[in-house]
Coordinates of C-alpha atoms in Angstrom, one line a residue:
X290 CA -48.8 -57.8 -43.5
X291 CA -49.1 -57.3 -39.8
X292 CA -49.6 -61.0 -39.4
X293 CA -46.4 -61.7 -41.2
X294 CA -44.3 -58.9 -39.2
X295 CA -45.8 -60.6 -36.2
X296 CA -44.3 -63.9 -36.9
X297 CA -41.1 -62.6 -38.4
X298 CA -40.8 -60.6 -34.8
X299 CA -41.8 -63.7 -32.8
X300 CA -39.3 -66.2 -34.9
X301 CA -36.7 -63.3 -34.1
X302 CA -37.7 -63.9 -30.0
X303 CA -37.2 -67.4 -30.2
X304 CA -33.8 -67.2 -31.8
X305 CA -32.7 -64.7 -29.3
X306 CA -33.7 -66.5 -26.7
X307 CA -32.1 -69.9 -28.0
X308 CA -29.0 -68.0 -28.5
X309 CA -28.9 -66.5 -24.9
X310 CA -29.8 -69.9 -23.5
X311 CA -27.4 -71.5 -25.5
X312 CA -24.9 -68.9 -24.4
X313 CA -25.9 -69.2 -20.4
X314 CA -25.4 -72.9 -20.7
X315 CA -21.6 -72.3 -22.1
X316 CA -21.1 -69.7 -19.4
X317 CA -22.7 -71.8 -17.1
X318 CA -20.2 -74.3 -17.7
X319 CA -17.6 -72.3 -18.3
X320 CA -17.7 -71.2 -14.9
X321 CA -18.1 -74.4 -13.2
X322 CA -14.7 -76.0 -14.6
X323 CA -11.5 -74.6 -12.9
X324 CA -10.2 -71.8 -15.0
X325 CA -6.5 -71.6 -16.5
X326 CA -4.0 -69.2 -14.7
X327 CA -3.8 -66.5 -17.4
X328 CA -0.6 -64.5 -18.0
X329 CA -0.5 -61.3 -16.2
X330 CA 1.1 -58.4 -17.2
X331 CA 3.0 -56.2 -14.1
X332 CA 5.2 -53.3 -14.5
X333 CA 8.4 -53.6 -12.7
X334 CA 10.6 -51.0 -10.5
X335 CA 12.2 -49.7 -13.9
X336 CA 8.9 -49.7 -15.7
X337 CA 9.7 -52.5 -17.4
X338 CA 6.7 -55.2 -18.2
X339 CA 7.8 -58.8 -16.9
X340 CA 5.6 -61.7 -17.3
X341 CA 4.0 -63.5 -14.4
X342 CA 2.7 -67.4 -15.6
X343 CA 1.8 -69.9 -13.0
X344 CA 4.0 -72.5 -12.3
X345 CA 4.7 -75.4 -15.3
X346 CA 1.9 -78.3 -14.2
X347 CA 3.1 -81.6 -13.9
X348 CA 0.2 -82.9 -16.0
X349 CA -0.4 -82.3 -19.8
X350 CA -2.3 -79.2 -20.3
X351 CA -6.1 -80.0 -21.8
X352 CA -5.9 -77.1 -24.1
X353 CA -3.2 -78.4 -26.0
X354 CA -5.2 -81.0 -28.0
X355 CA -3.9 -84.3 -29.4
X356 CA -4.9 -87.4 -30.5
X357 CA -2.6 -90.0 -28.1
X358 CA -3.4 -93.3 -29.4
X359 CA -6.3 -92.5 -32.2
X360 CA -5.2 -91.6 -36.1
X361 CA -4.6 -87.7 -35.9
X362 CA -7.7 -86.8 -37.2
X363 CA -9.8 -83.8 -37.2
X364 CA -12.6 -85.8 -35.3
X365 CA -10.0 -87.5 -32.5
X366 CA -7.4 -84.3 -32.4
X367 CA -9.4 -81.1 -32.3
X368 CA -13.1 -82.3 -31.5
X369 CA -12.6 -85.0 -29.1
X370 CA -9.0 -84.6 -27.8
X371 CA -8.7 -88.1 -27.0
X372 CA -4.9 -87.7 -26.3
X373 CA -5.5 -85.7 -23.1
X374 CA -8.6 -87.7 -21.3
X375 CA -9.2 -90.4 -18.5
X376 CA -7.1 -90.9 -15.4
X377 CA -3.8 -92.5 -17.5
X378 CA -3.9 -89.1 -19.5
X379 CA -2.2 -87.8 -16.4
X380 CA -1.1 -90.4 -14.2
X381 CA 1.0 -93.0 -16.0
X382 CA 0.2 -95.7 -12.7
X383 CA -2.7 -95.5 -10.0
X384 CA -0.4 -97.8 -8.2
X385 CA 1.2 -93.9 -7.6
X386 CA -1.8 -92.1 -6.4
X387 CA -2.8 -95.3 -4.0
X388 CA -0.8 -94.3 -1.0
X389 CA -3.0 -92.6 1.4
X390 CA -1.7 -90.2 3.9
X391 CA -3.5 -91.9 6.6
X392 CA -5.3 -94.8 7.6
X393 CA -4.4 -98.3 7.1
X394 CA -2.6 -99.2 3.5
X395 CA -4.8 -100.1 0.6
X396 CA -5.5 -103.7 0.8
X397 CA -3.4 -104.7 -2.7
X398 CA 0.2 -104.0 -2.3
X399 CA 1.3 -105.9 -5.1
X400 CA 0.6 -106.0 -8.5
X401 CA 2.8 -107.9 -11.4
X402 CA 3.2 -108.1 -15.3
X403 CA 4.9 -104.7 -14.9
X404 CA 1.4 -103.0 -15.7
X405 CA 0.4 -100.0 -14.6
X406 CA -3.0 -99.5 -12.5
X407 CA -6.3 -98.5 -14.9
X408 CA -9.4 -97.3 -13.8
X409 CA -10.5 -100.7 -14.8
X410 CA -8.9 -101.8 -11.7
X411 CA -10.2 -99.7 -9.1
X412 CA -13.8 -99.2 -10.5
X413 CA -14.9 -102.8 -9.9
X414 CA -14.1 -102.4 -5.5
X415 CA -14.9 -99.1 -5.7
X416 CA -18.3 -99.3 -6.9
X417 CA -19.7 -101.0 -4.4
X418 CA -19.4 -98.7 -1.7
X419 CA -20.1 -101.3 1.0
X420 CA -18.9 -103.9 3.4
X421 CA -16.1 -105.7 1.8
X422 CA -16.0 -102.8 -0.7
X423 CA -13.9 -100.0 -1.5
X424 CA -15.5 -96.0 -1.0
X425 CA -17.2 -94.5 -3.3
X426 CA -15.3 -92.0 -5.3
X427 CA -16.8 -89.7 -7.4
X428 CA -17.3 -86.9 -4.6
X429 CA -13.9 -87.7 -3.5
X430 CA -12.5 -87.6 -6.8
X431 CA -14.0 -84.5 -8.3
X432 CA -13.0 -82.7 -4.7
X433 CA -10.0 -83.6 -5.0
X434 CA -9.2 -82.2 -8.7
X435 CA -11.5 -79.1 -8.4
X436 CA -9.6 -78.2 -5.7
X437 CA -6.3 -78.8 -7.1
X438 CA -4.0 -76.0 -8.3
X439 CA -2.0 -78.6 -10.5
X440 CA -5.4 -79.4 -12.2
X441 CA -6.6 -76.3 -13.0
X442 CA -3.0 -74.8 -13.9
X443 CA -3.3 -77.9 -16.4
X444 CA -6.7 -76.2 -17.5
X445 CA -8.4 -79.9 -16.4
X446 CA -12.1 -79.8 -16.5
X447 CA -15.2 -81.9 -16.9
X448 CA -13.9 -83.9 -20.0
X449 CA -10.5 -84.3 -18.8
X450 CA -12.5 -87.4 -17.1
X451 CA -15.8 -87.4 -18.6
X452 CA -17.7 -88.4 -21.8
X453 CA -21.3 -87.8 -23.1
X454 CA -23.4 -90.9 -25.0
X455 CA -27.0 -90.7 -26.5
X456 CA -27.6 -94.8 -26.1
X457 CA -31.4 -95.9 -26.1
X458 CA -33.7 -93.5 -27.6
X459 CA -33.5 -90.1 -28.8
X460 CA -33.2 -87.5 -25.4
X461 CA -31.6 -90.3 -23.5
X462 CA -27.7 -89.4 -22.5
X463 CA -25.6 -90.2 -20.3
X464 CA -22.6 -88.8 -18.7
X465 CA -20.3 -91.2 -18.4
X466 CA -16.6 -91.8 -17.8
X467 CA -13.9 -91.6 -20.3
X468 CA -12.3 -95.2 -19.7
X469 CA -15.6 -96.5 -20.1
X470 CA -16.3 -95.1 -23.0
X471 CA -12.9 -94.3 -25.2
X472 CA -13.0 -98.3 -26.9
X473 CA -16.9 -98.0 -27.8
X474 CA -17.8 -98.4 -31.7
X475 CA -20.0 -94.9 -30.5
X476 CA -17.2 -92.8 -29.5
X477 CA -17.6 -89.7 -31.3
X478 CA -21.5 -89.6 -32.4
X479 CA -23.3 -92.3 -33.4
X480 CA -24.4 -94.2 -30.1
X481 CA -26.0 -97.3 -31.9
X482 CA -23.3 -98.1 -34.8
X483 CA -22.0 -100.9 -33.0
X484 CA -23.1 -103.7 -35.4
X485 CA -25.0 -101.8 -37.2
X486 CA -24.1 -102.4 -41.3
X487 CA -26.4 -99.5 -42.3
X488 CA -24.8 -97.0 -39.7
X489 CA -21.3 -97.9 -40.4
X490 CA -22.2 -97.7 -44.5
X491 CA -23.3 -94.0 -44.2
X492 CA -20.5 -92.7 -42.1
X493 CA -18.0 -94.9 -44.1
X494 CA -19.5 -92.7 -47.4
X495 CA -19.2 -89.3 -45.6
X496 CA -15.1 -90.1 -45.5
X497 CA -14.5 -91.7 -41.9
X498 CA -12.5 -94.9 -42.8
X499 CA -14.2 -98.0 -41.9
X500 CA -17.4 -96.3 -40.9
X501 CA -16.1 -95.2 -37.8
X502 CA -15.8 -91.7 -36.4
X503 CA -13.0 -92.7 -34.2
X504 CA -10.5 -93.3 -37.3
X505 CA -8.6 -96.7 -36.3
X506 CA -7.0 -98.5 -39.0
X507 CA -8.7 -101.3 -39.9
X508 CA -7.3 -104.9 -40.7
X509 CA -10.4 -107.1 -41.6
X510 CA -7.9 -110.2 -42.8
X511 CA -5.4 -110.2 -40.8
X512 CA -2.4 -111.9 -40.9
X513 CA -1.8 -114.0 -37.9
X514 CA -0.4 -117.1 -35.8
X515 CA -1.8 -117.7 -32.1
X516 CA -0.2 -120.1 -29.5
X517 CA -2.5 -121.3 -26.9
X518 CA -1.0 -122.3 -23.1
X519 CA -1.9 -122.9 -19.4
X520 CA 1.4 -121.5 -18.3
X521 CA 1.7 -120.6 -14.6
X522 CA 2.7 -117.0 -13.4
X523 CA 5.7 -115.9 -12.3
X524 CA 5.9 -116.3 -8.5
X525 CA 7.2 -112.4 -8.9
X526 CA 3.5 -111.6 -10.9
X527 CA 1.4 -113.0 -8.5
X528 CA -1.0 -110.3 -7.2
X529 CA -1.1 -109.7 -3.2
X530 CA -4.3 -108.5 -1.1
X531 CA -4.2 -108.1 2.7
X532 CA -7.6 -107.5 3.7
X533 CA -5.7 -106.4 7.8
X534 CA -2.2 -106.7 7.2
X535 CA 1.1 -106.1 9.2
X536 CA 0.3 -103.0 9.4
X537 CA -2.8 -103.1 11.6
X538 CA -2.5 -103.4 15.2
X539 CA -6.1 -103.0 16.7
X540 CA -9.5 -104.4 15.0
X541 CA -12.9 -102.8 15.5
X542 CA -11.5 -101.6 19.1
X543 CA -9.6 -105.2 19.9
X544 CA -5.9 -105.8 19.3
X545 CA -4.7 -107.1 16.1
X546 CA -1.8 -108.9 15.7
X547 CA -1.1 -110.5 12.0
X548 CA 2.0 -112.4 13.0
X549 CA -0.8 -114.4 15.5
X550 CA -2.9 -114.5 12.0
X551 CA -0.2 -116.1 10.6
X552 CA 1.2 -118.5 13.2
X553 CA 2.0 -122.4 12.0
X554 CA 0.1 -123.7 15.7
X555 CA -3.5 -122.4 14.2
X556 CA -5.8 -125.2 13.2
X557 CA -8.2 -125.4 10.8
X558 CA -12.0 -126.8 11.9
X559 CA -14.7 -128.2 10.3
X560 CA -18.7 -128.0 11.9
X561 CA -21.6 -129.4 10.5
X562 CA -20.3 -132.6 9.7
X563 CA -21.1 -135.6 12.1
X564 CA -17.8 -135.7 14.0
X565 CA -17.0 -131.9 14.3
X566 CA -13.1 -131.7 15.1
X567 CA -10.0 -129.7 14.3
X568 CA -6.8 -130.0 12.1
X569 CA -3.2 -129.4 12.7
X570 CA -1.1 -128.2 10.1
X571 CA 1.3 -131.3 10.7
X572 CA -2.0 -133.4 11.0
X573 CA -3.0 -132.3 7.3
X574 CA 0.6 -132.7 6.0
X575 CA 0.5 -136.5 6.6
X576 CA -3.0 -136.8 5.3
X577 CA -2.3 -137.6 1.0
X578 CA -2.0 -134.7 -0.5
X579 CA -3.4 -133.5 -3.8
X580 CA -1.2 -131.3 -6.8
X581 CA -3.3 -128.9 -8.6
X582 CA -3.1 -125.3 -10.7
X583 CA -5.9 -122.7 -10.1
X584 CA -6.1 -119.6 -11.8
X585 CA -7.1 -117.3 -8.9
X586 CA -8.6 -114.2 -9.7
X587 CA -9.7 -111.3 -7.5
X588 CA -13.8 -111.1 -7.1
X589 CA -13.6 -107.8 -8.3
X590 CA -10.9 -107.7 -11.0
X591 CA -11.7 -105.2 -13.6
X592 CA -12.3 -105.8 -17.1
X593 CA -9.1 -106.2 -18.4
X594 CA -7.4 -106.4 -15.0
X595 CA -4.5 -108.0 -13.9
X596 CA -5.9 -109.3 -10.5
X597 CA -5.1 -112.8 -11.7
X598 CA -2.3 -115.4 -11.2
X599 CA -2.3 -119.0 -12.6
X600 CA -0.9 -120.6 -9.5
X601 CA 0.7 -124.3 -8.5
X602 CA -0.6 -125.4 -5.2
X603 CA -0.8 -128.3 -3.2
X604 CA -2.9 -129.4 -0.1
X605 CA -5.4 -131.6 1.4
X606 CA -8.8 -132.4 -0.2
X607 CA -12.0 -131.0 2.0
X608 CA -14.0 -133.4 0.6
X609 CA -11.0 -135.9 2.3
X610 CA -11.1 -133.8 5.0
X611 CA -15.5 -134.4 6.0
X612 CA -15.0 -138.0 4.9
X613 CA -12.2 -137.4 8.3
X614 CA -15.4 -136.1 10.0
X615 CA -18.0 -139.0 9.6
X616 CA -19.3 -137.4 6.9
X617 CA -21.7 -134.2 6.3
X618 CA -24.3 -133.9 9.2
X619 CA -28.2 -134.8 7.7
X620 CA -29.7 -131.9 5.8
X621 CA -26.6 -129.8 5.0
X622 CA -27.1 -127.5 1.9
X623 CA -25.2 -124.5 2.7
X624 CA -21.2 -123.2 4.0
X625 CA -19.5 -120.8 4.7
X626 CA -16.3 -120.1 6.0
X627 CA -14.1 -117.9 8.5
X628 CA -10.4 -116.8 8.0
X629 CA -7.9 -116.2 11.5
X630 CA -8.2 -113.1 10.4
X631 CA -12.1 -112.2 10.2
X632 CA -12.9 -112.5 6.6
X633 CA -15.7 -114.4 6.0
X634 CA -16.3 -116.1 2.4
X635 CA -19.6 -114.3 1.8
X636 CA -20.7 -112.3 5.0
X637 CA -24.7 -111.5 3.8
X638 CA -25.7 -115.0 3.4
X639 CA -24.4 -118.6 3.1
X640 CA -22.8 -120.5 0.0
X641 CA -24.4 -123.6 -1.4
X642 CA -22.5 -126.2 0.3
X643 CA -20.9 -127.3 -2.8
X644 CA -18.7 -124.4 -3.0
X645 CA -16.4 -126.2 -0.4
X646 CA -17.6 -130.1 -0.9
X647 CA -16.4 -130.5 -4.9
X648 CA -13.0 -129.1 -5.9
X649 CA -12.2 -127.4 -3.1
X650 CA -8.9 -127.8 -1.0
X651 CA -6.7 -126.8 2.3
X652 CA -3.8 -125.5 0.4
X653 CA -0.5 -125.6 2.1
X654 CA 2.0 -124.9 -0.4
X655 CA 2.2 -122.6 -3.2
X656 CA 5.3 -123.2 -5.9
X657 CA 6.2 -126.3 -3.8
X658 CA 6.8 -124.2 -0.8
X659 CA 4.8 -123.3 2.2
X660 CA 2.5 -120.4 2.2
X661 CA 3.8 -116.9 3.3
X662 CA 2.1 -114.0 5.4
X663 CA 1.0 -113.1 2.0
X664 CA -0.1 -115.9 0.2
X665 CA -2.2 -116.9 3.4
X666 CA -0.3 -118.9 6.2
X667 CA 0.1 -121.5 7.5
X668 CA -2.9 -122.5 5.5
X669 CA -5.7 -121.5 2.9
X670 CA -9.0 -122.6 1.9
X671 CA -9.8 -122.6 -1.9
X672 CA -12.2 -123.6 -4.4
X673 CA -11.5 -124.0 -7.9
X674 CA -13.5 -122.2 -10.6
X675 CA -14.9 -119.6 -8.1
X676 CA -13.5 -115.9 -7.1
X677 CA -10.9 -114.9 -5.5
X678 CA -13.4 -113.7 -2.4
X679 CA -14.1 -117.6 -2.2
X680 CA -10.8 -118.3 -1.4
X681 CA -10.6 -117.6 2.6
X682 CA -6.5 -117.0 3.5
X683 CA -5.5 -118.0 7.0
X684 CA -8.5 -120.5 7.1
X685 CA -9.9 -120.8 11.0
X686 CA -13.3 -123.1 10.4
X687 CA -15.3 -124.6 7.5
X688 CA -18.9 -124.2 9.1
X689 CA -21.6 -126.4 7.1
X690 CA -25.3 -125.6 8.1
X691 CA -28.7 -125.9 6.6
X692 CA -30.5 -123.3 5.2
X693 CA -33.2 -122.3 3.6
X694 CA -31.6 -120.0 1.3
X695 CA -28.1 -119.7 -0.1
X696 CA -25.9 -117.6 -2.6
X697 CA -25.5 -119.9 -5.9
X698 CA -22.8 -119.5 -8.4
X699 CA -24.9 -117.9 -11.6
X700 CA -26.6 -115.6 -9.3
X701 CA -23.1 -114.0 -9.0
X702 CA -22.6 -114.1 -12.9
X703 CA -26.3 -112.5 -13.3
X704 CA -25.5 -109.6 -10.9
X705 CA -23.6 -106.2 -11.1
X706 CA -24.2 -105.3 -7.4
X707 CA -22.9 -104.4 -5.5
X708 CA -19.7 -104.2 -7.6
X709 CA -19.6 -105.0 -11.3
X710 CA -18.7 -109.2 -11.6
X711 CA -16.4 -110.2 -14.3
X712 CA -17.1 -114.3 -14.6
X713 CA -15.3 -114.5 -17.8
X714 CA -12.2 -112.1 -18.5
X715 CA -8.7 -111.4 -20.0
X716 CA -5.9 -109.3 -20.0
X717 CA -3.3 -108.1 -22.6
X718 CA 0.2 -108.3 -20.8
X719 CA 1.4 -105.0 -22.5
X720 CA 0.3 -101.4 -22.6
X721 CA -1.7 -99.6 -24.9
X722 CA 0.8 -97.8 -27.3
X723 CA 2.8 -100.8 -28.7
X724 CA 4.9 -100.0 -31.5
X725 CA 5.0 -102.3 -34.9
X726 CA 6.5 -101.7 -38.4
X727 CA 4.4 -103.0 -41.8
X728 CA 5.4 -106.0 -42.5
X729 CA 7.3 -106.9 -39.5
X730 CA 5.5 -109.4 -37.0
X731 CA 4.5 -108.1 -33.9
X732 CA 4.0 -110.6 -30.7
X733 CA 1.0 -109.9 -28.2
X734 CA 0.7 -112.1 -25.4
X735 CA -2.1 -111.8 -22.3
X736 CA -4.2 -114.7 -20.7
X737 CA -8.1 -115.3 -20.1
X738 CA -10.1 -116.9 -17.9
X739 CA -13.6 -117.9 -16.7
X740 CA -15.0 -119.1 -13.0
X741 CA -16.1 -122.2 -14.2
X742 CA -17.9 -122.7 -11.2
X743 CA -20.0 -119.6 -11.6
X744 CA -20.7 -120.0 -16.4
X745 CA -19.1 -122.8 -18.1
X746 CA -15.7 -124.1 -19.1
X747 CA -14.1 -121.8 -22.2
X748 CA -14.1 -122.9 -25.3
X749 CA -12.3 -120.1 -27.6
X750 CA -10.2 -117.1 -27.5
X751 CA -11.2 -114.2 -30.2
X752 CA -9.2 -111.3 -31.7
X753 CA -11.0 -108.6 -33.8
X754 CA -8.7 -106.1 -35.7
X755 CA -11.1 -104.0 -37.3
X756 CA -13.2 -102.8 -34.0
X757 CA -15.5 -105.6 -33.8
X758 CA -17.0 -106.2 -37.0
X759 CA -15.5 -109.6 -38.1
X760 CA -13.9 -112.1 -35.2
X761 CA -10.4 -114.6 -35.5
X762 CA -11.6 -117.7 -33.6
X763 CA -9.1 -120.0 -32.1
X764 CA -10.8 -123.0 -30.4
X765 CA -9.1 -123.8 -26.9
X766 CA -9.1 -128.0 -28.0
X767 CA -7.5 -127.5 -30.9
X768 CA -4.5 -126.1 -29.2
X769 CA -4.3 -127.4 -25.6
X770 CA -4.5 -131.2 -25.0
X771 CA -5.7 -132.2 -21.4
X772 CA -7.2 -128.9 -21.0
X773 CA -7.9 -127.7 -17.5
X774 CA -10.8 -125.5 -17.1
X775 CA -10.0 -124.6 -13.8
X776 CA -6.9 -122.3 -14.9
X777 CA -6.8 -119.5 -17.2
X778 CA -5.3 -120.0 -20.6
X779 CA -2.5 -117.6 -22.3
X780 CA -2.1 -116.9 -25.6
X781 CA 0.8 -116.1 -27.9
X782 CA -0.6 -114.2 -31.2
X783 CA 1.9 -113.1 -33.6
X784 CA 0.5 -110.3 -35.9
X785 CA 2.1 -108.6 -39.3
X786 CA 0.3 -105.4 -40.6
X787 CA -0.3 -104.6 -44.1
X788 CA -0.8 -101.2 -43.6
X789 CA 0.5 -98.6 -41.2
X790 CA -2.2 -97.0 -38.8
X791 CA -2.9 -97.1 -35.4
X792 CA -5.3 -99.7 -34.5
X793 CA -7.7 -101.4 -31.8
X794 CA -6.6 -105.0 -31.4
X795 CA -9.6 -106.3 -29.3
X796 CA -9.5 -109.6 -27.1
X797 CA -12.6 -111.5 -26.3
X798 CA -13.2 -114.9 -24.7
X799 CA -16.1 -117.5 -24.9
X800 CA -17.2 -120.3 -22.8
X801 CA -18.6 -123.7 -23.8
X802 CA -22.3 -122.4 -23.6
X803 CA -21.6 -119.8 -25.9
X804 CA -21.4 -116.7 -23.2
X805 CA -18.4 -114.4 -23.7
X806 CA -17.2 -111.4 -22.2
X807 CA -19.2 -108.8 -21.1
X808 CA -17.1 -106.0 -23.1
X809 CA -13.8 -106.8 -25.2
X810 CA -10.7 -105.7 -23.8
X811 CA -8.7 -103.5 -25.9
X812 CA -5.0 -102.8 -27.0
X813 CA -3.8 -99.8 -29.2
X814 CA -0.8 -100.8 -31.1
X815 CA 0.8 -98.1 -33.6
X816 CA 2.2 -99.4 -36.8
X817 CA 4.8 -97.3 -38.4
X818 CA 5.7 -98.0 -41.8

């Protein structure tokens, strides 16, 4: 009996104490995340009782849970309140929140499509926290909203921005960040359904449609007709970075002038070649000149980004240009390359020469006219099918060399550092929250592309409507005769629902090897009966 009231008493203990630890951790919590202003009651001069509420915040408040662009649901509404999370939640455009109150401006001032600024945008950059990279910003961030009035009057706290995953094995998790997370098969439970029949079976039979706890609608046959392109942007859409721009006037303690940058009498030079010598801007102009289209893509456009113009350009040959030279001096295997205005093509090491030697160019003219401040006057060095860092604006010297090591294009596709790389990609040209009615076609348009250079040509474009689990194919050569791999490829697809819901249209890309997309990029469209 003794022994039995000795194991009841120490079974009692144990739940105690896993109550009170389970109650220190929600206090704990609880008092690390800013509180909401609470109502106050004072008595005024006639003893009356007014009300004394903080001011009305300019951001939705956290507590007042909805679902945004997931199927009301009892899973995405009042567990998960996916309406009110990640940075969008509360800014509609990071574009807004860019301008810094001092320093230099941020280093892209334009952006087109008429899309708003993600956290898929910034995080790339920002990741790296290096030379060439943006800071890091998770100290930043969090000081900056903890210490916000507007933040905490909005009752913001740790899941305004954050989410929590269980991938691996059981006891791993992982805090992780909202817009990283909020497209996942995983979100809301089961870290390892993605693909997973058996997983998606059970919760399907415990009522979440589709076998999903997120609740999209699903559309496993849809109904659909998709237009291939190579159109070419806008001149309006094309994206501008100015890594020192007009607004700089001193350099690392020298002065800076970008109009000098800039100026039509700069030349262009090429080393390591047997004949070194330099190149007028008039002297290239009479040399034949070559028409081409290149998609050019920032190095560090997010997933999903819009960091990417399809452009028409024109110039001069480099191969042309070291044939000019006597050819390439004995033993050269490695390049790199110098703007007027200090940027260097890839600053820790040297490129394998044939970055510059094959499909590479002095571009003078963009849209059949000659380059501006922005696009990189009076002249630019590209290279087809590599990143936007490859391309050096304001191009001073080409400087071949030998070397017995060199950065190679699929070590850039293999890596994620410093900065997450993005070799193949695509965007949707709307924002999440298009409206469609059942039965009605519905047109979604965006582009993709791959650094050819870097993986392989791409071969198909793929839309999933029922969050991954069967693929619409649509092969690139079936569509698009004289195909150029060395620009990006836009799509038209024209979609009509059979059922009203709010889904995840998903966008994925593959290249002729088979590699795709490291992620799929997502749209939420809303279909309304």
């Amino acid at each position: 009996m003794k022994a039995q009231e000795s194991k009841g008493t120490s079974r009692l203990l144990v739940a105690i104490a896993v109550m009170a630890a389970v109650a220190a951790l929600a206090l704990a919590l609880w008092g690390c995340a800013p509180q909401a202003t609470t109502t106050m009651a004072a008595t005024g001069g006639d003893g009356e009782t007014t009300e004394e509420t903080a001011a009305s915040s300019m951001y939705p408040d956290f507590t007042d849970r909805t679902s945004g662009n997931f199927n009301d649901t009892f899973s995405t509404t009042d567990m998960l309140n996916a309406g009110n999370r990640g940075c969008n939640a509360c800014h509609e455009d990071l574009w807004d929140v860019m301008n810094m109150k001092d320093g230099y401006n941020h280093i892209l001032t334009h952006v087109g499509y008429d899309k708003a600024l993600t956290y898929q945008d910034c995080e790339p950059c920002h990741r790296g926290h290096t030379a060439l990279t943006g800071p890091y910003l998770g100290d930043l961030i969090h000081a900056a909203h903890y210490g916000s009035k507007v933040f905490q009057e909005a009752n913001g706290n740790c899941w305004s921005c954050h989410a929590m995953n269980s991938a691996g094995n059981q006891g791993d998790y992982q805090l992780v960040l909202w817009d990283d997370f909020y497209d996942e098969p995983a979100l809301g439970g089961y870290p390892n359904i993605d693909g997973n029949e058996a997983e998606q079976a059970w919760v399907d039979s415990r009522g979440f449609f589709g076998g999903f706890i997120n609740g999209m609608t699903q559309d496993a046959a849809p109904s659909i007709d998709v237009t291939l392109d190579q159109s070419i942007t806008d001149h309006d859409d094309v994206f501008i970075v100015n890594n020192w721009g007009p607004e700089v006037t001193e350099k690392n303690g020298e002065p800076f002038s970008f109009d000098a940058v800039c100026s039509e009498e700069n030349t262009v030079s090429l080393t390591g070649v047997k004949n070194p010598r330099s190149f007028t801007k008039a002297e290239l102009e009479a040399m034949p000149q070559t028409e081409f289209t290149m998609a050019l893509a920032c190095a560090t456009n997010g997933r999903g980004g819009s960091l990417v113009s399809n452009i028409p350009m024109s110039g001069v040959s480099v191969a042309y240009l070291i044939e000019q030279c006597g050819g390439l001096a004995d033993g050269v295997n490695a390049v790199n390359a110098t703007g007027y205005d200090g940027w260097q093509a890839f600053p820790p090491m040297n490129l394998e020469a044939s970055t510059y030697t094959e499909d590479a160019y002095i571009a003078l003219k963009y849209y059949g006219e000659d380059l501006s401040q922005d696009d990189g006057a009076p002249m630019t060095l590209v290279s087809l099918g590599n990143p936007g860092a490859r391309q050096v604006k304001h191009i001073k010297s080409i400087d071949f060399t030998q070397d017995e090591t060199f950065f190679e294009g699929p070590m850039m596709a293999e890596s994620d550092e410093p900065s997450p790389s993005y070799p193949i990609n695509g965007m949707w040209f709307q924002e999440d929250g298009v409206t469609a009615k059942v039965g009605e076609p519905v047109t979604l348009t965006g582009a993709v592309y791959s650094w050819n250079r870097v993986v392989g040509d791409l071969a198909s474009v793929n839309f999933s409507f029922d969050m991954g689990k069967t693929w619409q194919d649509v092969k690139i050569a079936d569509q698009v005769t004289d195909f150029d791999p060395f620009q990006w490829v836009t799509y038209s697809l024209d979609w009509t629902p059979s059922k009203a819901g709010k889904y995840q249209v998903k966008l994925q890309a593959t290249d002729a090897n088979g590699v795709q997309m490291k992620k799929p990029v997502t749209l939420f469209v809303n279909v309304e009966e």
